[in-house]
mmCIF file of N, CA and C in Angstrom:
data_model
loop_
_atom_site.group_PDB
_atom_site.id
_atom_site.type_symbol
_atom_site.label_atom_id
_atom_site.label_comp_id
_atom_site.label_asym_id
_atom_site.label_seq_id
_atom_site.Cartn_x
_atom_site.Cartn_y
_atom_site.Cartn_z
ATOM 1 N N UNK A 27 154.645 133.814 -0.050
ATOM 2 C CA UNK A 27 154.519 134.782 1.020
ATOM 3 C C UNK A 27 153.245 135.577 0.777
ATOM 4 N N UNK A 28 152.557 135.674 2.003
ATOM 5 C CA UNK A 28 150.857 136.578 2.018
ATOM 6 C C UNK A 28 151.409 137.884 1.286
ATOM 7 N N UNK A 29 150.919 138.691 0.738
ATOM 8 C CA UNK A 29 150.968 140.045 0.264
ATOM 9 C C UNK A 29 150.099 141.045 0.870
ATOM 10 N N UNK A 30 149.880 140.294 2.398
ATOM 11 C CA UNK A 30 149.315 142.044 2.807
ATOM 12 C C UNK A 30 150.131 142.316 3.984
ATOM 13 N N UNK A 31 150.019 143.266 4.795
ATOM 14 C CA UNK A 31 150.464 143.851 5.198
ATOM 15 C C UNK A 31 151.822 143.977 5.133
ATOM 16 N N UNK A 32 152.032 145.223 3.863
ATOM 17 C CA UNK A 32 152.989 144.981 3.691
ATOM 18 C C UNK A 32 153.380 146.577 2.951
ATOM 19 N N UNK A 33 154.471 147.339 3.059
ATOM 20 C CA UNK A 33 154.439 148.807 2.249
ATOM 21 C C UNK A 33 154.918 148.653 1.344
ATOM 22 N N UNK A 34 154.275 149.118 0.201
ATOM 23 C CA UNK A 34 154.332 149.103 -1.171
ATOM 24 C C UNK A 34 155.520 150.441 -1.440
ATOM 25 N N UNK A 35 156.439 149.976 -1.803
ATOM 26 C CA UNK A 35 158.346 150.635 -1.978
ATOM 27 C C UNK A 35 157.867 150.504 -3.974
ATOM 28 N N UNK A 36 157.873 152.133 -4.157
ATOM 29 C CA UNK A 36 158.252 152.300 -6.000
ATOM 30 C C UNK A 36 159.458 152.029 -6.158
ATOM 31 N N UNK A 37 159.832 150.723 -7.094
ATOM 32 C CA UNK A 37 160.957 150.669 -7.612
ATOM 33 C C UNK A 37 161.226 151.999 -9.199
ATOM 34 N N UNK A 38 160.406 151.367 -9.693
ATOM 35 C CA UNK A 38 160.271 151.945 -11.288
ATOM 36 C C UNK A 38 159.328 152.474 -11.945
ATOM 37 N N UNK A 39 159.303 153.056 -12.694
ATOM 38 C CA UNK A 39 158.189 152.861 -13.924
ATOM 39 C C UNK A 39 158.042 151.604 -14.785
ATOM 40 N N UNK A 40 159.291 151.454 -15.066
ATOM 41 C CA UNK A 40 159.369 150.730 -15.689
ATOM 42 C C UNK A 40 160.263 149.476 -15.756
ATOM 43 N N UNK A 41 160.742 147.888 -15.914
ATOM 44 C CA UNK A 41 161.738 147.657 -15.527
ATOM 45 C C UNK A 41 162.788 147.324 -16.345
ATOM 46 N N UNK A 42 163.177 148.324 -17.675
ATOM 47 C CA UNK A 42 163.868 148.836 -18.368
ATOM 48 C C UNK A 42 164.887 150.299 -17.330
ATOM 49 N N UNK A 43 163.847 150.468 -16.452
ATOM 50 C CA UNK A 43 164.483 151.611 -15.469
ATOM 51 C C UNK A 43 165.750 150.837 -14.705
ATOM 52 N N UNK A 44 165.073 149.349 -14.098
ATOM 53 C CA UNK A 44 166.397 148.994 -13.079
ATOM 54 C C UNK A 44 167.715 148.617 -14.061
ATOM 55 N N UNK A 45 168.874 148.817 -13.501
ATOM 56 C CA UNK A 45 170.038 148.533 -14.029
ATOM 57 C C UNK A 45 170.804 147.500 -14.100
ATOM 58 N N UNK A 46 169.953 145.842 -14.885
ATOM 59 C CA UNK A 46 170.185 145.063 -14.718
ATOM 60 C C UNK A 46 171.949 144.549 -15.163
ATOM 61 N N UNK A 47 172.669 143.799 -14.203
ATOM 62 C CA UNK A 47 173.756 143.534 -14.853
ATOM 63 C C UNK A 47 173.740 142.519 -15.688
ATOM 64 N N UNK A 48 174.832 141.894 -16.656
ATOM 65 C CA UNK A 48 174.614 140.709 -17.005
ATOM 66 C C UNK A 48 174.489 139.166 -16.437
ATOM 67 N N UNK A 49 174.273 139.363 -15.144
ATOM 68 C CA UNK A 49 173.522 138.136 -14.453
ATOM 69 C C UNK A 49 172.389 138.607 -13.985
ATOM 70 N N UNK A 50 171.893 139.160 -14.748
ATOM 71 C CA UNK A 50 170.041 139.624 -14.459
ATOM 72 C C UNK A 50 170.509 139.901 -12.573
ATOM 73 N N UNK A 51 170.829 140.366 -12.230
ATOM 74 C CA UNK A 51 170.654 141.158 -10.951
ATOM 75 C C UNK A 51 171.047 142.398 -10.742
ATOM 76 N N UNK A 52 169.944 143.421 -10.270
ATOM 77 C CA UNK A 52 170.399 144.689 -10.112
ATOM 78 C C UNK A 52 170.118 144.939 -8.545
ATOM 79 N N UNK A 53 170.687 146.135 -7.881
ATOM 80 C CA UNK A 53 170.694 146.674 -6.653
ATOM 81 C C UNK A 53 169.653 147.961 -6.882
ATOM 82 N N UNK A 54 169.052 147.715 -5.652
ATOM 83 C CA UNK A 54 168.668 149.371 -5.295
ATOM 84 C C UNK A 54 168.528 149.724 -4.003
ATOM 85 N N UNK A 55 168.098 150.803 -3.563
ATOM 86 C CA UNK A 55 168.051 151.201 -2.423
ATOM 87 C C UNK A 55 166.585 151.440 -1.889
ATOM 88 N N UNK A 56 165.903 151.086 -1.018
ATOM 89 C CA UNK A 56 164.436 150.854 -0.891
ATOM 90 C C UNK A 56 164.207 151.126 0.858
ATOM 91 N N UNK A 57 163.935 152.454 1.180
ATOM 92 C CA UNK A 57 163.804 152.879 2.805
ATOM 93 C C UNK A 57 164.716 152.146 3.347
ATOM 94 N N UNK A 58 166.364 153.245 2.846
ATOM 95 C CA UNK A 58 167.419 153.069 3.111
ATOM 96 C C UNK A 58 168.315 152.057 3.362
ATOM 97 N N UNK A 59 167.334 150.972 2.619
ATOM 98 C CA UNK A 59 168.400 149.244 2.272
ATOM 99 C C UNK A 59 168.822 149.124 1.154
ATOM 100 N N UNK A 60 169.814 148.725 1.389
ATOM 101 C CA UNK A 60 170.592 147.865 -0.272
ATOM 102 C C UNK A 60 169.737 146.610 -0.317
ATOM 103 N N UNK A 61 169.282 146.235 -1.030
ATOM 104 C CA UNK A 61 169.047 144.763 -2.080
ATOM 105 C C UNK A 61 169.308 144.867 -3.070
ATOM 106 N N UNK A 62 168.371 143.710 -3.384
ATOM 107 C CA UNK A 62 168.631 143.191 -4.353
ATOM 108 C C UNK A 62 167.451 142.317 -5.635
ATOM 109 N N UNK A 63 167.392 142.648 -7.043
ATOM 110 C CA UNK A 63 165.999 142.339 -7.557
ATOM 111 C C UNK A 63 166.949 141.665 -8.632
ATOM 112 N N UNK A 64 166.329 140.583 -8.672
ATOM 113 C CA UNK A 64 166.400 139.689 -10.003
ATOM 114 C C UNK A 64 165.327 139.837 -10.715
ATOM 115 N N UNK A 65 165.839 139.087 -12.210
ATOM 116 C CA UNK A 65 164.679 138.981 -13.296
ATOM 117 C C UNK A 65 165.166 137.760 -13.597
ATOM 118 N N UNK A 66 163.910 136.725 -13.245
ATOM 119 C CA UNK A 66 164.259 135.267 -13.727
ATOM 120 C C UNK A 66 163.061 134.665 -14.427
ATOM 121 N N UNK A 67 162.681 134.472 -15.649
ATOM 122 C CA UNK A 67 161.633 133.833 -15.789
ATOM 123 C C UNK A 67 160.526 134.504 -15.720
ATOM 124 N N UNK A 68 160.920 135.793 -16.651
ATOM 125 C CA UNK A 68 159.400 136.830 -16.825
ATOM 126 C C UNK A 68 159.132 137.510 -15.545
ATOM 127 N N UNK A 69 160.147 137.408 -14.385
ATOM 128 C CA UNK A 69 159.063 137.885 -12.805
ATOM 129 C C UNK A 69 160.622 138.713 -12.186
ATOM 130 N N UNK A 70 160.028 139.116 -11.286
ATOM 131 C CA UNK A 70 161.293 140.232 -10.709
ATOM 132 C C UNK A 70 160.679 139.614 -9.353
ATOM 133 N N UNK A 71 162.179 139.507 -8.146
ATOM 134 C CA UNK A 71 162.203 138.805 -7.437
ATOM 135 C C UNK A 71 162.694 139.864 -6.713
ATOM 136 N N UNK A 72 163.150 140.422 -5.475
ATOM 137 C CA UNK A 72 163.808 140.843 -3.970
ATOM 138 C C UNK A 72 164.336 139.914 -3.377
ATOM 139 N N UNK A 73 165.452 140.435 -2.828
ATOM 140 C CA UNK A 73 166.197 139.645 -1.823
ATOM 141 C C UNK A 73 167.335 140.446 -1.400
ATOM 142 N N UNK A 74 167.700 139.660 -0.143
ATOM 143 C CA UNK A 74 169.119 140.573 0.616
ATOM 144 C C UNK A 74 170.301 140.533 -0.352
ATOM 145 N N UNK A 75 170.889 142.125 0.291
ATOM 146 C CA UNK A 75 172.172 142.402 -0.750
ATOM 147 C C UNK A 75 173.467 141.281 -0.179
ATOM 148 N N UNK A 76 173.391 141.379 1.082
ATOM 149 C CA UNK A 76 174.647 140.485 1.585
ATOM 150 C C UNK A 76 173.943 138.981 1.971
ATOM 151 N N UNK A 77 174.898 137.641 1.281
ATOM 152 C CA UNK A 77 174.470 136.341 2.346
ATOM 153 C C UNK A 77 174.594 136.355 3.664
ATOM 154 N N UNK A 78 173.424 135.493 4.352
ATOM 155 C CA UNK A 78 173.547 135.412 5.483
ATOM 156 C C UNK A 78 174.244 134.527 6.261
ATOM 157 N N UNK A 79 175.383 133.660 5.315
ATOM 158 C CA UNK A 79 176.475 132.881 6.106
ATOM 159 C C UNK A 79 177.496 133.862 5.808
ATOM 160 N N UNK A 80 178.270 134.736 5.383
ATOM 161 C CA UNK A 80 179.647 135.291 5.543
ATOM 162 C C UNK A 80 179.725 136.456 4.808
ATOM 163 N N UNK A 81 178.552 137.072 4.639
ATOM 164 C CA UNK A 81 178.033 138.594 3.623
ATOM 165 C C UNK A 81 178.866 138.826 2.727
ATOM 166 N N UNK A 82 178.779 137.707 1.648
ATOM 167 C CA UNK A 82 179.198 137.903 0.397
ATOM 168 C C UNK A 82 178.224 138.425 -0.443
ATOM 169 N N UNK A 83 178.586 139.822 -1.667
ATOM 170 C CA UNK A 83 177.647 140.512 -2.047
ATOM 171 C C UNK A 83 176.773 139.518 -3.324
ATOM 172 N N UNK A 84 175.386 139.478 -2.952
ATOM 173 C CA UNK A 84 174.665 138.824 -3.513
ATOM 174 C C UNK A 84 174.236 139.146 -4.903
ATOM 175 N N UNK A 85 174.722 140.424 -5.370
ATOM 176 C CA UNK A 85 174.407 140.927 -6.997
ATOM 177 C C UNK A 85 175.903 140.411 -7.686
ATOM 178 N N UNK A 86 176.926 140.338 -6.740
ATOM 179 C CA UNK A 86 177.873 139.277 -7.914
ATOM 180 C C UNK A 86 177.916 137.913 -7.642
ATOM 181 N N UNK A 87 176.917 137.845 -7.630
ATOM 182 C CA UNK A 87 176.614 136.120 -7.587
ATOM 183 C C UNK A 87 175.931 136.237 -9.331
ATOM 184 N N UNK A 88 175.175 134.951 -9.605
ATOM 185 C CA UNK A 88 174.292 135.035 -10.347
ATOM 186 C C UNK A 88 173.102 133.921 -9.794
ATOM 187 N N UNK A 89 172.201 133.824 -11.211
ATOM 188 C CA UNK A 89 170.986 133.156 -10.848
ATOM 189 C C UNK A 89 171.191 131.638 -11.335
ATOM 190 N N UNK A 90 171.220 130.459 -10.985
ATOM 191 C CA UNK A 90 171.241 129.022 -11.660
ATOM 192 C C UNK A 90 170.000 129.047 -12.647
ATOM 193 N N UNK A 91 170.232 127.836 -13.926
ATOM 194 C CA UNK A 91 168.899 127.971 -14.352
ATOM 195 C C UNK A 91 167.827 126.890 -13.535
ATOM 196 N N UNK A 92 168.028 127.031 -12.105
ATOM 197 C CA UNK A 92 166.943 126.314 -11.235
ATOM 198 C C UNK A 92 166.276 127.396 -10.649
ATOM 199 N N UNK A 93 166.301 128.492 -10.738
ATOM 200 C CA UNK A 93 166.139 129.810 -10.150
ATOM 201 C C UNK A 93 166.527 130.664 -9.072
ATOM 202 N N UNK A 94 167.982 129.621 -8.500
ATOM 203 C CA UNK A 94 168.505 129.893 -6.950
ATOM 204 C C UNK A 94 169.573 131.156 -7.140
ATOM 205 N N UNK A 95 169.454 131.838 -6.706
ATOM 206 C CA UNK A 95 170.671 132.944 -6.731
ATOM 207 C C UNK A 95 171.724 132.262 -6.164
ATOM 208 N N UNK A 96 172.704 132.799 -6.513
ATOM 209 C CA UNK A 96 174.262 131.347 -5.948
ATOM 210 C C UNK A 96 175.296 132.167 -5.510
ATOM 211 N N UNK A 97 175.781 132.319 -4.250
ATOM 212 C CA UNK A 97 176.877 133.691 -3.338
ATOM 213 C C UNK A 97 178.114 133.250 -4.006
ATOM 214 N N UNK A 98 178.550 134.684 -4.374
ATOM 215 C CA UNK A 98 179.565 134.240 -5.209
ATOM 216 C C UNK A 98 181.137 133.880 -4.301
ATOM 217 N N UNK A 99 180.894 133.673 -2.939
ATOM 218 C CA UNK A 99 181.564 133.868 -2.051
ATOM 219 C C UNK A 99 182.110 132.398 -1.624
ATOM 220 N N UNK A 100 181.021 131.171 -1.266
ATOM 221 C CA UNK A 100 180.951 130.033 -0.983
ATOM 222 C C UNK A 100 180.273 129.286 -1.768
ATOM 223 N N UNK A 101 179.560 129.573 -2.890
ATOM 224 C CA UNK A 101 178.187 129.063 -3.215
ATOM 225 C C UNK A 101 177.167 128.336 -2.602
ATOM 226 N N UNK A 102 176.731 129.432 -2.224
ATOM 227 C CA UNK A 102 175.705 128.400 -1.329
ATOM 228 C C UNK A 102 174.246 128.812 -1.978
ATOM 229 N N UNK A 103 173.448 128.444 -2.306
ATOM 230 C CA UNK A 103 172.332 128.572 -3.314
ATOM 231 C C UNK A 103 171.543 129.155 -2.283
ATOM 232 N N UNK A 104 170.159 129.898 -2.741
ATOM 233 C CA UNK A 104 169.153 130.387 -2.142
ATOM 234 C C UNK A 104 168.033 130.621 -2.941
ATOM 235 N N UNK A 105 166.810 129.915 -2.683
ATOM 236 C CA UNK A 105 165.753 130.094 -3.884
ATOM 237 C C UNK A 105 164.905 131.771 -3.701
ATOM 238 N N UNK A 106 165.245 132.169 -4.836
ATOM 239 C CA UNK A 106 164.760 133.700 -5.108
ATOM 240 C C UNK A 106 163.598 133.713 -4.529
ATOM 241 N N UNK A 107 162.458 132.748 -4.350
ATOM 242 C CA UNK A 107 160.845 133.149 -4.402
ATOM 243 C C UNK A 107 160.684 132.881 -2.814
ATOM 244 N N UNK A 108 161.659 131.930 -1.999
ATOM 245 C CA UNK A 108 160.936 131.864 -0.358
ATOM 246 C C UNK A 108 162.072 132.223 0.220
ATOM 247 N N UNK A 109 163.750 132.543 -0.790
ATOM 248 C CA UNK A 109 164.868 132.916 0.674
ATOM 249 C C UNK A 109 165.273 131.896 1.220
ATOM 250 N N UNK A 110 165.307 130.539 0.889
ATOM 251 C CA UNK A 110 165.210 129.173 1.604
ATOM 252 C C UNK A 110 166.860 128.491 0.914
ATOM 253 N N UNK A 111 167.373 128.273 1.780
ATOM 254 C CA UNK A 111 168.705 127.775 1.303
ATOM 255 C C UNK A 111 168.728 125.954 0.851
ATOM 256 N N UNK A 112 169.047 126.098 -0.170
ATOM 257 C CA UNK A 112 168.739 124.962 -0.899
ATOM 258 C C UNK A 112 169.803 124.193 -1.396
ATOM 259 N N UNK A 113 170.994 124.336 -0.529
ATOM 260 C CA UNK A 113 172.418 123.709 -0.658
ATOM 261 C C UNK A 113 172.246 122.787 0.660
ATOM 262 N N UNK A 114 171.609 123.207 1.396
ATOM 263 C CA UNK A 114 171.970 122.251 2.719
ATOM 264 C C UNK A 114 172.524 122.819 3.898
ATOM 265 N N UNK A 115 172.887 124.185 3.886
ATOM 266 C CA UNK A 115 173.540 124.551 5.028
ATOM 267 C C UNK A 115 172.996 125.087 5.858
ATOM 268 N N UNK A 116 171.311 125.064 5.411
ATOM 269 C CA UNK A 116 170.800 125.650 6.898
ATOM 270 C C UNK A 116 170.335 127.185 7.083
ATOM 271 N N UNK A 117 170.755 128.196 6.144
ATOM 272 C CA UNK A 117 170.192 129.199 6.514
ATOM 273 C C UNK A 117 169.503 129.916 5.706
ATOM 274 N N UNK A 118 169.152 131.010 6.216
ATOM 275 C CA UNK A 118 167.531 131.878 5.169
ATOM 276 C C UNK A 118 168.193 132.921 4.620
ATOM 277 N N UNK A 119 167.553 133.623 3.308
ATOM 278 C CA UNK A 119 168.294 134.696 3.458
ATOM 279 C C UNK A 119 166.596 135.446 3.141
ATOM 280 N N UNK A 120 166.654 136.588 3.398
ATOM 281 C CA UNK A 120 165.559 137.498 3.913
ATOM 282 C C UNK A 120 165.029 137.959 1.819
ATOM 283 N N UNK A 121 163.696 137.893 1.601
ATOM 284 C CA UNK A 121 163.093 137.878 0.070
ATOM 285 C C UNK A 121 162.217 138.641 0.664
ATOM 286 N N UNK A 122 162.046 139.538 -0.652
ATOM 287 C CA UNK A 122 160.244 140.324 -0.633
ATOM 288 C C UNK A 122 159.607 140.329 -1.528
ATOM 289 N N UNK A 123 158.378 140.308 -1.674
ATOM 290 C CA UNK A 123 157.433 140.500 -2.747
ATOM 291 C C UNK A 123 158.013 141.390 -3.444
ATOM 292 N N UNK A 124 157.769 141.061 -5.338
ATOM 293 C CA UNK A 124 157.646 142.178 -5.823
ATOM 294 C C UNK A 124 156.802 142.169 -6.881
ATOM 295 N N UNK A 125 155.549 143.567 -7.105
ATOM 296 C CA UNK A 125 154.530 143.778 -8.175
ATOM 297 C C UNK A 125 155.093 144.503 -8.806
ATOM 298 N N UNK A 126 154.245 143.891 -10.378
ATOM 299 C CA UNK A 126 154.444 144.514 -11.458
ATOM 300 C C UNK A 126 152.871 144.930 -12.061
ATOM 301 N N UNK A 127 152.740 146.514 -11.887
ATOM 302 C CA UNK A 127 151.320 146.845 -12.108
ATOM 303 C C UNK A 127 151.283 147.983 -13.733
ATOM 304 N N UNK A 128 150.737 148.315 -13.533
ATOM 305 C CA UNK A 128 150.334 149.921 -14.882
ATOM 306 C C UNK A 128 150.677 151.077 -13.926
ATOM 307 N N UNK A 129 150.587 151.106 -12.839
ATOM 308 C CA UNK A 129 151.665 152.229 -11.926
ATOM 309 C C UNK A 129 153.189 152.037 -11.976
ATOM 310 N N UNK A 130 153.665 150.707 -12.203
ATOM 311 C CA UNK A 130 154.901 150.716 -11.946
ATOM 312 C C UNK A 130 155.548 149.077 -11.411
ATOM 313 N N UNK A 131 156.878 149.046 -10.626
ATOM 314 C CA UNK A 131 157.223 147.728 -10.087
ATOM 315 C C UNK A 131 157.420 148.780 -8.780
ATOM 316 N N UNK A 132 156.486 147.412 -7.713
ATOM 317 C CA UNK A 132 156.865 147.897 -6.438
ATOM 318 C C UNK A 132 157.054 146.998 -5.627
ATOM 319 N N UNK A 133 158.184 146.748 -4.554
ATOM 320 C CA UNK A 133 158.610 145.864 -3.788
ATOM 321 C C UNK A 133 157.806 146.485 -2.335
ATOM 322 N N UNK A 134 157.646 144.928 -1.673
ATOM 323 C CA UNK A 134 156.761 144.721 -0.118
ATOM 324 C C UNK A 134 157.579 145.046 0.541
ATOM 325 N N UNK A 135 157.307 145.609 1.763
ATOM 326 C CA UNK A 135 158.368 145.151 2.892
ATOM 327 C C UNK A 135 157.555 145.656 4.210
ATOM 328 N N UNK A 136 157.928 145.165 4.858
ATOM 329 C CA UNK A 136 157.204 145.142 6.074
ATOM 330 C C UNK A 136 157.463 146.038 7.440
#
């Protein structure tokens, strides 16, 4: 995904700050949305708090070691980096950029 136009949302200072659970996914609240940020593979990822087949909450899911977040509801996989459903059923679920700078971690959104 392009990285411009796009508002730069402070998650942290640091990302010892977010409150990762033990499936590396934490929630926050970012101009009044719930998501959702993984840590998979050195990188912090965004994505929607609820799936977009039957809004099962997407932080008690976990991450596969293919990098797909997996609804803990139906399992239906979704790759952290494009939102692209990768089980077969057809639907997106909504991802955002996220930087990691010497200011901080800050998620895109548009």
């Amino acid at each position: 995904m392009p990285e411009t136009n796009y508002y730069w949302y402070k998650l942290a200072e640091h990302v010892n700050e977010l409150d990762f659970a033990g499936n590396n996914i934490a929630t926050a609240v970012v101009n009044g949305k719930k998501i959702c940020i993984a840590k998979y593979n050195n990188g912090l990822y965004g994505f929607a708090y609820k799936c977009p087949h039957a809004g099962g909450i997407m932080a008690d899911g976990y991450i596969n070691p293919a990098g797909y977040v997996v609804c803990p509801v139906h399992r239906y996989k979704f790759d952290i980096q494009t939102g692209r459903n990768v089980s077969g059923e057809g639907y997106y679920m909504k991802y955002w950029p996220v930087r990691i700078t010497e200011d901080g971690i800050f998620i895109g959104m548009k």
